[in-house]
PDB file of C-alpha atoms in Angstrom:
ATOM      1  CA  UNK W1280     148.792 113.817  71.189  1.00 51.00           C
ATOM      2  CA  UNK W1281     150.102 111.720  73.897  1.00 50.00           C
ATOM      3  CA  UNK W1282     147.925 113.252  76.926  1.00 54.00           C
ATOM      4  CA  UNK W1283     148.773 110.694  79.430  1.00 55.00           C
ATOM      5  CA  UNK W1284     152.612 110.679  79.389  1.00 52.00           C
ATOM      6  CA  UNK W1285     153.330 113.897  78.657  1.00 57.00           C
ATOM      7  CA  UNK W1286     154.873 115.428  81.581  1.00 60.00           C
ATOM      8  CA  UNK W1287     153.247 118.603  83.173  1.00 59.00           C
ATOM      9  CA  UNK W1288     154.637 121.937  81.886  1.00 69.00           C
ATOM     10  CA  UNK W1289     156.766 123.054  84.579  1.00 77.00           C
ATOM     11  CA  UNK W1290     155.888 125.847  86.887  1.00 89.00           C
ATOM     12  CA  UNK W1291     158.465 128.985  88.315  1.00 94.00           C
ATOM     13  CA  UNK W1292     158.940 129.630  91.620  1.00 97.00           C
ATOM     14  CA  UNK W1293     157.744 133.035  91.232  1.00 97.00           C
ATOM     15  CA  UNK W1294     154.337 132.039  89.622  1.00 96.00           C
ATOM     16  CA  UNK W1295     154.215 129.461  92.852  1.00 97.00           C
ATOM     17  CA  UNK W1296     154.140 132.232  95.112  1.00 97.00           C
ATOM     18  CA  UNK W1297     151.357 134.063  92.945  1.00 97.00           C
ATOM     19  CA  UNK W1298     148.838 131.072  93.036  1.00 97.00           C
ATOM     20  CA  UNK W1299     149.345 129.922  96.604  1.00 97.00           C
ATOM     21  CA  UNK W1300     145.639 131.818  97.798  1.00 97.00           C
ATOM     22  CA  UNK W1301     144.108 130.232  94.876  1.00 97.00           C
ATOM     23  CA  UNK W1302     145.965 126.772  95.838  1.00 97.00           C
ATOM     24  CA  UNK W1303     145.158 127.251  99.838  1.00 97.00           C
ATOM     25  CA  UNK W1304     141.175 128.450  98.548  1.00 96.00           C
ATOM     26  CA  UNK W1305     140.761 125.456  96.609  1.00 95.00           C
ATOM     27  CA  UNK W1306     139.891 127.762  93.436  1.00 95.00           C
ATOM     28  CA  UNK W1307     142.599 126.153  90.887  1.00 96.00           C
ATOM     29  CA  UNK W1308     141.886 124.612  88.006  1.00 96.00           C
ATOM     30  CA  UNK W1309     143.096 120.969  88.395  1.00 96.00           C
ATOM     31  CA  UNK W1310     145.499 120.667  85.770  1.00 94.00           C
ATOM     32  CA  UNK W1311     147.179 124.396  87.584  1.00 95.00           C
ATOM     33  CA  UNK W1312     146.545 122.176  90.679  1.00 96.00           C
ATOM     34  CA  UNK W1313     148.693 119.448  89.819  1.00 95.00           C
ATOM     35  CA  UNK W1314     151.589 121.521  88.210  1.00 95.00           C
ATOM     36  CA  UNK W1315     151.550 123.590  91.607  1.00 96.00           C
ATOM     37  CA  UNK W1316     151.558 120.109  93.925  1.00 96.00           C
ATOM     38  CA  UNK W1317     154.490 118.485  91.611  1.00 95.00           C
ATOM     39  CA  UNK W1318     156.359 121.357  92.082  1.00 96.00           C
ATOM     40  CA  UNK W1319     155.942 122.010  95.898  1.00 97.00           C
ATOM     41  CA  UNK W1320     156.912 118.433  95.990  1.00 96.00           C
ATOM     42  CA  UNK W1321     160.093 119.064  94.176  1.00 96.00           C
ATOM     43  CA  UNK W1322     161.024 122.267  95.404  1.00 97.00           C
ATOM     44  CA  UNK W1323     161.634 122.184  99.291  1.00 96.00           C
ATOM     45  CA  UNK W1324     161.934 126.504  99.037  1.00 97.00           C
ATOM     46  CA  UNK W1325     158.056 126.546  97.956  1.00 98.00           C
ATOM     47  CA  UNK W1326     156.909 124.216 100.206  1.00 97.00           C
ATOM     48  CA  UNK W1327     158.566 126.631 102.634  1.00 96.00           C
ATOM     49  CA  UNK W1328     157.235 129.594 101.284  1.00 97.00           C
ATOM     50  CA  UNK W1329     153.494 128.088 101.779  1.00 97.00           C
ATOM     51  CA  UNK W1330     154.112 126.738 105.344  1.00 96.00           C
ATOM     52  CA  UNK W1331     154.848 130.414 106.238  1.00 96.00           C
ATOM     53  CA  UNK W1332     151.941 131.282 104.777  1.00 97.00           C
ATOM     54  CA  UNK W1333     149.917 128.777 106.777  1.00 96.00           C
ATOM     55  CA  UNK W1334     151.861 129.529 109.954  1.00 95.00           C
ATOM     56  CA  UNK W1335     151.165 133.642 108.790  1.00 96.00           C
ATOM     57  CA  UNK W1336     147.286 132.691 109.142  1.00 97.00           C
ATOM     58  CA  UNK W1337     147.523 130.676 111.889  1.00 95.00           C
ATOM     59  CA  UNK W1338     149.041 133.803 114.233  1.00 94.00           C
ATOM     60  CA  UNK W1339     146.697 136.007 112.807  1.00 95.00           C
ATOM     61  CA  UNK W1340     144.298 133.752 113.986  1.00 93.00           C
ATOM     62  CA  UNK W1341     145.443 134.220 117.357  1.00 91.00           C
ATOM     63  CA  UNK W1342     144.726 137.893 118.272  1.00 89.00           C
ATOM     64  CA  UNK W1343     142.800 137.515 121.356  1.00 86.00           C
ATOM     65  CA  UNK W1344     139.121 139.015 121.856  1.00 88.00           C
ATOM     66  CA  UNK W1345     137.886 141.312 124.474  1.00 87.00           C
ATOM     67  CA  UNK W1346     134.994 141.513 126.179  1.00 93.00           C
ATOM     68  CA  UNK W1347     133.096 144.809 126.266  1.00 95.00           C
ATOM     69  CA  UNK W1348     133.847 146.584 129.488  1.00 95.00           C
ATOM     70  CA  UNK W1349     130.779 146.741 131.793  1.00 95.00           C
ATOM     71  CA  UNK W1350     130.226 150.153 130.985  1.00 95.00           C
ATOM     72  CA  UNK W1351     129.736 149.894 127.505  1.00 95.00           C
ATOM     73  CA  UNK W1352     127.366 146.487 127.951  1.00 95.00           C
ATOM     74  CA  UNK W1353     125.320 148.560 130.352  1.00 95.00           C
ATOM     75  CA  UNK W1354     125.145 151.460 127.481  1.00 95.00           C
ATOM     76  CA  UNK W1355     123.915 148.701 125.459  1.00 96.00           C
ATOM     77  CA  UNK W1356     121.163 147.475 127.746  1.00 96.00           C
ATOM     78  CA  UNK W1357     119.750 151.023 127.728  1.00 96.00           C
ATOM     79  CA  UNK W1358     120.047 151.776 123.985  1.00 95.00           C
ATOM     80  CA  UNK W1359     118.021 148.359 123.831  1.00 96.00           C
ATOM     81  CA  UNK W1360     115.685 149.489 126.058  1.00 96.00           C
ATOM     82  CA  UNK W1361     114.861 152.766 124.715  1.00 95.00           C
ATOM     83  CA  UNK W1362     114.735 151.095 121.012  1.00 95.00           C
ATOM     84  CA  UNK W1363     112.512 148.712 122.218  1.00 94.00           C
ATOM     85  CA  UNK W1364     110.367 151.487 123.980  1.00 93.00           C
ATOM     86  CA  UNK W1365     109.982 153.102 120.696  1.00 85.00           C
ATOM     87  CA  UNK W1366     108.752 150.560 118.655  1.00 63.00           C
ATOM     88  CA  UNK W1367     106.823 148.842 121.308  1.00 58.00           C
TER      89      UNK W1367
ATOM     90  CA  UNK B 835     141.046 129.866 114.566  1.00 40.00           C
ATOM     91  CA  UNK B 836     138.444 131.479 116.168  1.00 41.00           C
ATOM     92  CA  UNK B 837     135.180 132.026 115.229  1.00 43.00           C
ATOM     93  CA  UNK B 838     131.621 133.539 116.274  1.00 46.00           C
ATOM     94  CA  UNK B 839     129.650 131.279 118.074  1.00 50.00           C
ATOM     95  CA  UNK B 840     127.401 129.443 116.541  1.00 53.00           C
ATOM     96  CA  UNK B 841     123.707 130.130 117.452  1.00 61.00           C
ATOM     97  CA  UNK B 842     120.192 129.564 116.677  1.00 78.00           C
ATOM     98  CA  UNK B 843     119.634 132.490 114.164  1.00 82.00           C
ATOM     99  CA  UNK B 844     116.139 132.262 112.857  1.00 85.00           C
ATOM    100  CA  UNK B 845     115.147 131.774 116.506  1.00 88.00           C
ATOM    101  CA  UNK B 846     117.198 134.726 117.604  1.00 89.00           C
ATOM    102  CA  UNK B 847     115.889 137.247 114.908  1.00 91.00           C
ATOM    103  CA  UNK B 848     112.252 136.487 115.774  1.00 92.00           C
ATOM    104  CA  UNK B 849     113.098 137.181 119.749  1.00 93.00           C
ATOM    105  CA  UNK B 850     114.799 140.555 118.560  1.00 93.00           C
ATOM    106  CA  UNK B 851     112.097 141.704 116.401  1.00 93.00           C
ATOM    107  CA  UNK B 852     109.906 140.868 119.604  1.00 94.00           C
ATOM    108  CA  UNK B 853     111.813 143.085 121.686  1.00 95.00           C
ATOM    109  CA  UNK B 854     113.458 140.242 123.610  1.00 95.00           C
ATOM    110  CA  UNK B 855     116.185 141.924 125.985  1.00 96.00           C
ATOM    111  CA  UNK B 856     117.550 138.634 127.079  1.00 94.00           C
ATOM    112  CA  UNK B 857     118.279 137.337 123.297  1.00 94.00           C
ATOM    113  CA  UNK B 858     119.548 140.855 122.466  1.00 96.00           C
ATOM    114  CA  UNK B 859     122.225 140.676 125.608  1.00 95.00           C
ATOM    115  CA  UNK B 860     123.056 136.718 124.717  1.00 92.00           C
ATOM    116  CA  UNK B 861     123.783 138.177 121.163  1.00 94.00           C
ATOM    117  CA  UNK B 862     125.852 141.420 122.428  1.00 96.00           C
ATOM    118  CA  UNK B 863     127.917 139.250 125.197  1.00 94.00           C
ATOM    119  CA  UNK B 864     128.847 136.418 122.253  1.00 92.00           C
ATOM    120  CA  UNK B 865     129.737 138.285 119.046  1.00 94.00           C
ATOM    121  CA  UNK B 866     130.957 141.598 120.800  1.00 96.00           C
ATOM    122  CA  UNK B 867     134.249 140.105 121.887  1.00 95.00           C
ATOM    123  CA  UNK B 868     135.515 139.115 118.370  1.00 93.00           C
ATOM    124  CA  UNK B 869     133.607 142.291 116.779  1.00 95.00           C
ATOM    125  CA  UNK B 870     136.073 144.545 119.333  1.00 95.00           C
ATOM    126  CA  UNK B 871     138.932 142.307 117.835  1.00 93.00           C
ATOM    127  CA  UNK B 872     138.334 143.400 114.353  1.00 92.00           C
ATOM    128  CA  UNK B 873     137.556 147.375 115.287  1.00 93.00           C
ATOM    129  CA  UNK B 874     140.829 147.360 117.220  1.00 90.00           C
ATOM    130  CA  UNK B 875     142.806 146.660 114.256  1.00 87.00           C
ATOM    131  CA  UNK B 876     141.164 149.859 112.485  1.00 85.00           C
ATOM    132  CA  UNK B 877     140.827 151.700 116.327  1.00 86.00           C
ATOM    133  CA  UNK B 878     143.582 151.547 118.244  1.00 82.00           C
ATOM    134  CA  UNK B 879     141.698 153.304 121.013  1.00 90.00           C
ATOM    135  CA  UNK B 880     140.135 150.878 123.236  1.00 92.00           C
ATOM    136  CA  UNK B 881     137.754 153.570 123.919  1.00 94.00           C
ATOM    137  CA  UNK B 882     136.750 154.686 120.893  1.00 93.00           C
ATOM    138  CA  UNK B 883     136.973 151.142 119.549  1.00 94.00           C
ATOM    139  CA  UNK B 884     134.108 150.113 121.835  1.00 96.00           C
ATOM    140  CA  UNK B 885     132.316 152.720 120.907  1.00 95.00           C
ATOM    141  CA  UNK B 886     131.955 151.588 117.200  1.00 95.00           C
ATOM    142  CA  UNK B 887     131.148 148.238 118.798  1.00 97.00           C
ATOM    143  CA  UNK B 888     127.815 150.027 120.183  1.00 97.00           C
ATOM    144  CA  UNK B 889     126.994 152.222 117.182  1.00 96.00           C
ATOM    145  CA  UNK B 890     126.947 148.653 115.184  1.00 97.00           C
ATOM    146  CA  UNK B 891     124.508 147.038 117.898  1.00 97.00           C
ATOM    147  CA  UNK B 892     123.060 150.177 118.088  1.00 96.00           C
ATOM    148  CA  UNK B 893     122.528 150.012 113.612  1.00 96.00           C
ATOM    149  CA  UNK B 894     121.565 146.297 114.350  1.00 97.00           C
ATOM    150  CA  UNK B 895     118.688 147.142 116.469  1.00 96.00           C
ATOM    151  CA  UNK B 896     117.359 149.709 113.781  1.00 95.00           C
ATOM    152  CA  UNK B 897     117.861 147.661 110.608  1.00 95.00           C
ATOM    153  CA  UNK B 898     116.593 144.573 112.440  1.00 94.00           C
ATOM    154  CA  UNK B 899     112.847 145.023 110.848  1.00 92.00           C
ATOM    155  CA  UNK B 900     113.919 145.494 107.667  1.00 92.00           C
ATOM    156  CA  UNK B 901     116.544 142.966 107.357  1.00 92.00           C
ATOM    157  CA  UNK B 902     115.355 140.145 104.769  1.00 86.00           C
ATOM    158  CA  UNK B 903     117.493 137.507 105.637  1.00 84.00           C
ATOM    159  CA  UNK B 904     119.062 137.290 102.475  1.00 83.00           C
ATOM    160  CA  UNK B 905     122.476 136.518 104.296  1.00 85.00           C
ATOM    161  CA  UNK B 906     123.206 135.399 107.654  1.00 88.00           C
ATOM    162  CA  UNK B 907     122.399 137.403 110.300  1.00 92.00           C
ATOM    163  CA  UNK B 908     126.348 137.203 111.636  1.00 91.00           C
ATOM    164  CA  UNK B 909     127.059 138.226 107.681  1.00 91.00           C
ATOM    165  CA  UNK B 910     124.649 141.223 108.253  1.00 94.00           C
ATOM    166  CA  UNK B 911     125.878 142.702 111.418  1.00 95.00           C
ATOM    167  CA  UNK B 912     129.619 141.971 110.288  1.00 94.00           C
ATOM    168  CA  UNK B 913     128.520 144.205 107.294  1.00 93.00           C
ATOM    169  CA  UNK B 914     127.264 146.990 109.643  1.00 95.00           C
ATOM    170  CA  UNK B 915     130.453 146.836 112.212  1.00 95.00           C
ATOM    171  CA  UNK B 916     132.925 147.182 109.229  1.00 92.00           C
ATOM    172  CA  UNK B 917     131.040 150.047 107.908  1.00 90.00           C
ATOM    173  CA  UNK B 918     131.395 151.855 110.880  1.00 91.00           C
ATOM    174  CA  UNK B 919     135.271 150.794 111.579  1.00 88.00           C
ATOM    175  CA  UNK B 920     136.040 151.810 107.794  1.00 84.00           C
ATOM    176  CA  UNK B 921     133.967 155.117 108.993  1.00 82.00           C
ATOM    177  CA  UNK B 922     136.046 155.517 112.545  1.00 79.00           C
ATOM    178  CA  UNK B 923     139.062 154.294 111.228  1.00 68.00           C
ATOM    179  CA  UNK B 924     139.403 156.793 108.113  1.00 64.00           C
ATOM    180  CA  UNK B 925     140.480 160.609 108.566  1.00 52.00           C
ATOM    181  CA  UNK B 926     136.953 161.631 106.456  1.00 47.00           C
ATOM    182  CA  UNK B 927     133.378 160.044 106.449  1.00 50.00           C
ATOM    183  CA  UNK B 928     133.851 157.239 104.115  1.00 55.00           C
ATOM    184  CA  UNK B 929     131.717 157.898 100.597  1.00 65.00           C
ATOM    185  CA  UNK B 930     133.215 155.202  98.475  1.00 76.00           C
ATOM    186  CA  UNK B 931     131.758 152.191  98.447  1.00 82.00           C
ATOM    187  CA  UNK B 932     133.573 148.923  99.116  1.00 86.00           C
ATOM    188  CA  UNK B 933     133.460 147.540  95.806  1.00 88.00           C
ATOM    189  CA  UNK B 934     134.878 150.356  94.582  1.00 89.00           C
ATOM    190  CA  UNK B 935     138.223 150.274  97.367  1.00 87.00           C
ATOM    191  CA  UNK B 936     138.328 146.736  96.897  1.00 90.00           C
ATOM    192  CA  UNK B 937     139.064 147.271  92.749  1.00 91.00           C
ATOM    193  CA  UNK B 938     141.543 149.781  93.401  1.00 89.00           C
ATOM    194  CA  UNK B 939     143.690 147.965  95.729  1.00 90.00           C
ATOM    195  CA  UNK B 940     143.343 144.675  93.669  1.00 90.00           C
ATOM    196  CA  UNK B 941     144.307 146.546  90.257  1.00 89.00           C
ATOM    197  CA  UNK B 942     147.519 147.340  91.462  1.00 83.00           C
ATOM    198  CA  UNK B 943     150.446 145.635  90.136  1.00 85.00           C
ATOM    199  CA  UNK B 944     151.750 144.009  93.353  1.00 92.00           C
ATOM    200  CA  UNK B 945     154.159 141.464  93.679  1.00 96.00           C
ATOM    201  CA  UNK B 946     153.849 139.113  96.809  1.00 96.00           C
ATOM    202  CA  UNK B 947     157.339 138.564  96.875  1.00 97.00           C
ATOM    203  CA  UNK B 948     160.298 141.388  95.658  1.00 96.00           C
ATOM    204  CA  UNK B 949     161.267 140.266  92.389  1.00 96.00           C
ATOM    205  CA  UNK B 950     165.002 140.227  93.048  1.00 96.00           C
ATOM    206  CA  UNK B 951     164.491 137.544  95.022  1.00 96.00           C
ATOM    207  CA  UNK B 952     164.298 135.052  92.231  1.00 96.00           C
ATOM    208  CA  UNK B 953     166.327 134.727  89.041  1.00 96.00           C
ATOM    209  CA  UNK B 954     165.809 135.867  85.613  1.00 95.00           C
ATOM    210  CA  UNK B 955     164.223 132.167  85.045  1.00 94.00           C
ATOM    211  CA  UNK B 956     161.819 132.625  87.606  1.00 95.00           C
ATOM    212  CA  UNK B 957     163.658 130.158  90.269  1.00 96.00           C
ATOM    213  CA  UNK B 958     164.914 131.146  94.060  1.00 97.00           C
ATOM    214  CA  UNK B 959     167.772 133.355  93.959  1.00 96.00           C
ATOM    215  CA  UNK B 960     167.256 134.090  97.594  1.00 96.00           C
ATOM    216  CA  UNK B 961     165.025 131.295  98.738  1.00 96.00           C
ATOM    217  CA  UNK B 962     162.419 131.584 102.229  1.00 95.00           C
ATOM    218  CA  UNK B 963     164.293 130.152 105.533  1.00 92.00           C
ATOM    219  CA  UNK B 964     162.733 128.287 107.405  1.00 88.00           C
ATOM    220  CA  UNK B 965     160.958 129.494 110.587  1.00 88.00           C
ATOM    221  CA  UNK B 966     160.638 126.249 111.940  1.00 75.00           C
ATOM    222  CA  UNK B 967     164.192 126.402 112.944  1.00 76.00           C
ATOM    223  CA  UNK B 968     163.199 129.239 115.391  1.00 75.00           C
ATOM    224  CA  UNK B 969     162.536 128.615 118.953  1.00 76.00           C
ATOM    225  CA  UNK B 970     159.375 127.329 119.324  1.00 71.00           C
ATOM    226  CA  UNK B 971     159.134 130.766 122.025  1.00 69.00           C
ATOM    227  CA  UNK B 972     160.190 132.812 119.372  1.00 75.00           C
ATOM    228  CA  UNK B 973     157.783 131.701 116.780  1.00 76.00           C
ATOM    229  CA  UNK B 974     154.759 132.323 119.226  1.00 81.00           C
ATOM    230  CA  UNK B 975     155.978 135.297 121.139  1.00 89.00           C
ATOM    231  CA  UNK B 976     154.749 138.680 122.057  1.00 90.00           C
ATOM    232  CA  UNK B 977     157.027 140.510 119.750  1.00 92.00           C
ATOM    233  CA  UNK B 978     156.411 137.576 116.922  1.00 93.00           C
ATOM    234  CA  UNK B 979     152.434 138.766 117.506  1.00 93.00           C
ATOM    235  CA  UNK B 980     153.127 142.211 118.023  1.00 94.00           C
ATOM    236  CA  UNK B 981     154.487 141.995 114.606  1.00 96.00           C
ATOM    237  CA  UNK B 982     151.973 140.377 112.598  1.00 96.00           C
ATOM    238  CA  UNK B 983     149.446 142.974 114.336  1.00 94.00           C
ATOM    239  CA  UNK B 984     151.766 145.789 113.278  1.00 95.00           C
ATOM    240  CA  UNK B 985     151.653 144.682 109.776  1.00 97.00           C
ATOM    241  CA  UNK B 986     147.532 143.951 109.495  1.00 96.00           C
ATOM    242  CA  UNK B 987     147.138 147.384 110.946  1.00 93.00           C
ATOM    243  CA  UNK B 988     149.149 149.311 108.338  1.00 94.00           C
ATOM    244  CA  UNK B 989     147.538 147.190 105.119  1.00 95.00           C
ATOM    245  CA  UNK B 990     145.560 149.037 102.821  1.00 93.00           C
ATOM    246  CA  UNK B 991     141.738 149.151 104.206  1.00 91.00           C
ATOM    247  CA  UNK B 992     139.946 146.711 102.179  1.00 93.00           C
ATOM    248  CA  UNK B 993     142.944 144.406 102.256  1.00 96.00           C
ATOM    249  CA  UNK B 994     143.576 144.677 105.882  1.00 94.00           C
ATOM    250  CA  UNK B 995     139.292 144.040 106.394  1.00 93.00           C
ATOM    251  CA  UNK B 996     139.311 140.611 104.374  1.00 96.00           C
ATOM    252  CA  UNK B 997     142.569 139.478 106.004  1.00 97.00           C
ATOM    253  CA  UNK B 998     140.655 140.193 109.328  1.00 94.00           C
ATOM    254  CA  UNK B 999     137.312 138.681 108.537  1.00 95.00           C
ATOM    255  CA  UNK B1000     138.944 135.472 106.837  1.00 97.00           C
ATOM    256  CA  UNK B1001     141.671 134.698 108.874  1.00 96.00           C
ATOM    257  CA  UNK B1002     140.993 136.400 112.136  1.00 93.00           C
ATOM    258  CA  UNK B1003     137.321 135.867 112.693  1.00 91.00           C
ATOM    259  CA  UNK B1004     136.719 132.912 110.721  1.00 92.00           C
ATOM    260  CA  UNK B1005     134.461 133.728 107.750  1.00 95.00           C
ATOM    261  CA  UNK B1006     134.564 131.652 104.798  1.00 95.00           C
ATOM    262  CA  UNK B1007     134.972 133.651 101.403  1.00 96.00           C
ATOM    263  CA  UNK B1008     131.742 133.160 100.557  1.00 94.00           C
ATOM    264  CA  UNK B1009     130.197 134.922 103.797  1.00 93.00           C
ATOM    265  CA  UNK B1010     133.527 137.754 103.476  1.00 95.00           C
ATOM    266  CA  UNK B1011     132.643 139.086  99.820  1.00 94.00           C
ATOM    267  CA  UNK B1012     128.808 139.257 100.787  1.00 91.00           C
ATOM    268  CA  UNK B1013     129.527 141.206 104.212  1.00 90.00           C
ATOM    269  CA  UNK B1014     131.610 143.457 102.264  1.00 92.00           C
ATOM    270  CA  UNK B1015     129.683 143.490  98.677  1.00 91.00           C
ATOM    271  CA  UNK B1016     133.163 142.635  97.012  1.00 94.00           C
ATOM    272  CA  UNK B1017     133.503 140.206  93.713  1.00 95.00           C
ATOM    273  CA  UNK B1018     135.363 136.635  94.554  1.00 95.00           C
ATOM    274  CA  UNK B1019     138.153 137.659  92.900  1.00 95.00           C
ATOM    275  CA  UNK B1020     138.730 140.400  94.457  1.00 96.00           C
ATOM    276  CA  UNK B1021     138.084 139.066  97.692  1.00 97.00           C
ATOM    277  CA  UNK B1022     140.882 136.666  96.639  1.00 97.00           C
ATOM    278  CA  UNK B1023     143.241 139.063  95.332  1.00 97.00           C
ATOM    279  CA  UNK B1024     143.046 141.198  98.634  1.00 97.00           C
ATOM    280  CA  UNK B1025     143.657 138.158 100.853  1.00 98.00           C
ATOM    281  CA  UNK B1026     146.718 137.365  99.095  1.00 98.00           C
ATOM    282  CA  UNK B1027     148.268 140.512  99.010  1.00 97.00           C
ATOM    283  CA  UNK B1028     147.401 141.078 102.660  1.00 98.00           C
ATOM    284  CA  UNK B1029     148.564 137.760 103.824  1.00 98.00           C
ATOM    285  CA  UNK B1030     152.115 137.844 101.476  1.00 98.00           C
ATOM    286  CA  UNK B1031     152.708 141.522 103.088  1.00 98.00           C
ATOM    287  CA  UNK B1032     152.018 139.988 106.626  1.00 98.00           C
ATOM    288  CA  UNK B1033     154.213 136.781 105.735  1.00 98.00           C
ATOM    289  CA  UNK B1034     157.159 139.667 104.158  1.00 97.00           C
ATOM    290  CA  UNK B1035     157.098 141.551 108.074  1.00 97.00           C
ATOM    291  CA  UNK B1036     157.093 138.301 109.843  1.00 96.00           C
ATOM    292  CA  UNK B1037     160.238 137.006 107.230  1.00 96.00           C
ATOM    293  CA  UNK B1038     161.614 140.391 107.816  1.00 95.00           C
ATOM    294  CA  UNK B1039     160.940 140.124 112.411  1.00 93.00           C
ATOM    295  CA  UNK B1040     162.985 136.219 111.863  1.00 90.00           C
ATOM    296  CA  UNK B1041     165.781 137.229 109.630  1.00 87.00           C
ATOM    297  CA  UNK B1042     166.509 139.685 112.509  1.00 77.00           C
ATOM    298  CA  UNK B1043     165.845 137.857 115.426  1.00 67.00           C
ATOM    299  CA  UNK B1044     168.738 135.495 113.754  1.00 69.00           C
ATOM    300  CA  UNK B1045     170.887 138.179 113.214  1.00 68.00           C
ATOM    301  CA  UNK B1046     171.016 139.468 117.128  1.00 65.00           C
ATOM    302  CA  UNK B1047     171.832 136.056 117.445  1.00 62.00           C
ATOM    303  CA  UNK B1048     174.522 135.538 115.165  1.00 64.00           C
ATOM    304  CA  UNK B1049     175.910 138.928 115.801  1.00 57.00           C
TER     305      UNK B1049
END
């Protein structure tokens, strides 16, 4: 068997989108992992497909936090308080 | 991508378990923020949401003799808040575990994109456009965000709480699928479905935007 010229099997566009978590977790095997990158480097629709997955992430990332409202931190002072009270 | 401060956690679990009001309060006024973020996607009600918030602190505090370290302590009180959000956030008490939820929704037969968008050979019939070519105002705006929270709030509960942990607070997959007792490939399988059905609305929010444009 000629391992080191034989071309990779190719890999659908519809498996692509299956395997891009696995791809983006680092959790492929490497021989999946090279199939996957010579394809997204042929095929300018799955490379697009997994930049909107990164750029799906990234707003998801941006939810913004919220502090407690004073009300609720002072609630929290006193249920620390009487905890500590009780196990003192 | 934001992510709980880091902080001195052996130090900080010795100063609770001493009663230490001041490490307690450092604690509450750094994670609380991005623990409200999470609850709010499972409790609308600001309210209601920070209520939760407390309950967890309020768990914290009484677990916090007991707890063995065996995790992190951010993994451990992540574990506590979701239990109570999955509690809030569902019509009855919650009895199943997560493991069990987590199976379910990753057993389904799911697709992560509709299969008649691609040919009987598996290529692009219909093929993703690109969102780059939106306004860079579109792409970041409050109806672009409103969208993607839309869509995390209406994902199946297990889904929509590893989506959250990974990709909105930060947690490696590791640290998710011990706060929520899930196998790694399950914890895998839910993050994909979640983030394909987020990426679907957000294809589905562009493709519109384009047509008020070209209409």
């Amino acid at each position: 068997m000629k391992l080191f010229t034989r071309k990779p099997t190719p890999i659908e566009c519809q498996k692509v989108v299956e395997i891009v978590t696995a791809y983006l977790e680092d959790a492929l095997p490497a021989r999946d992992r090279r199939r996957l990158e010579a394809h997204l480097a042929a095929c300018p629709h799955c490379s697009g497909y997994l930049d909107q997955i990164r750029e799906t992430i990234a707003l998801t990332g941006s939810f913004e936090a919220e502090d407690l409202s004073l009300e609720a931190l002072e609630d929290l002072t006193g249920i620390f308080r009487a905890w500590a009270a009780d196990r003192a | 991508m934001s992510s709980v401060r880091v902080v001195n956690e052996p130090e900080l679990l010795e100063r609770l378990r001493a009663r230490d009001e001041q490490a307690f309060a450092t604690l509450v006024r750094d994670w609380s923020p991005s623990m409200l973020r999470l609850v709010r996607t499972y409790v609308s009600d600001r309210a209601a949401a920070e209520e939760v918030v407390q309950e967890a602190w309020l768990g914290v505090l009484q677990g916090i003799d007991r707890f063995e370290g065996r995790s992190s302590l951010k993994t451990w009180v992540y574990r506590i808040l979701v239990n109570r959000a999955m509690t809030k956030g569902a019509r009855e008490a919650r009895s199943v575990p997560f493991a069990t939820l987590a199976a379910d929704e990753a057993s389904a037969d799911e697709p992560a994109v509709d299969p008649s968008r691609f040919t009987r050979e598996g290529a692009w019939a219909s093929p993703p456009r690109r969102w780059q070519d939106q306004p860079e105002l579109a792409l970041r705006s409050a109806e672009t965000l409103a969208t993607v929270r839309a869509a995390v709030e209406t994902l199946p509960p297990m889904q929509r709480l590893v989506m959250t942990m990974r990709d909105l607070e930060g947690f490696d997959a590791e640290e998710t699928r011990n706060a929520l007792e899930i196998s790694e490939t399950n914890q895998r399988v839910l993050l994909h479905r979640a983030r394909a059905k987020v990426r679907t609305a957000l294809e589905r929010h562009f493709g519109e935007a384009d047509e008020a444009v070209h209409a």
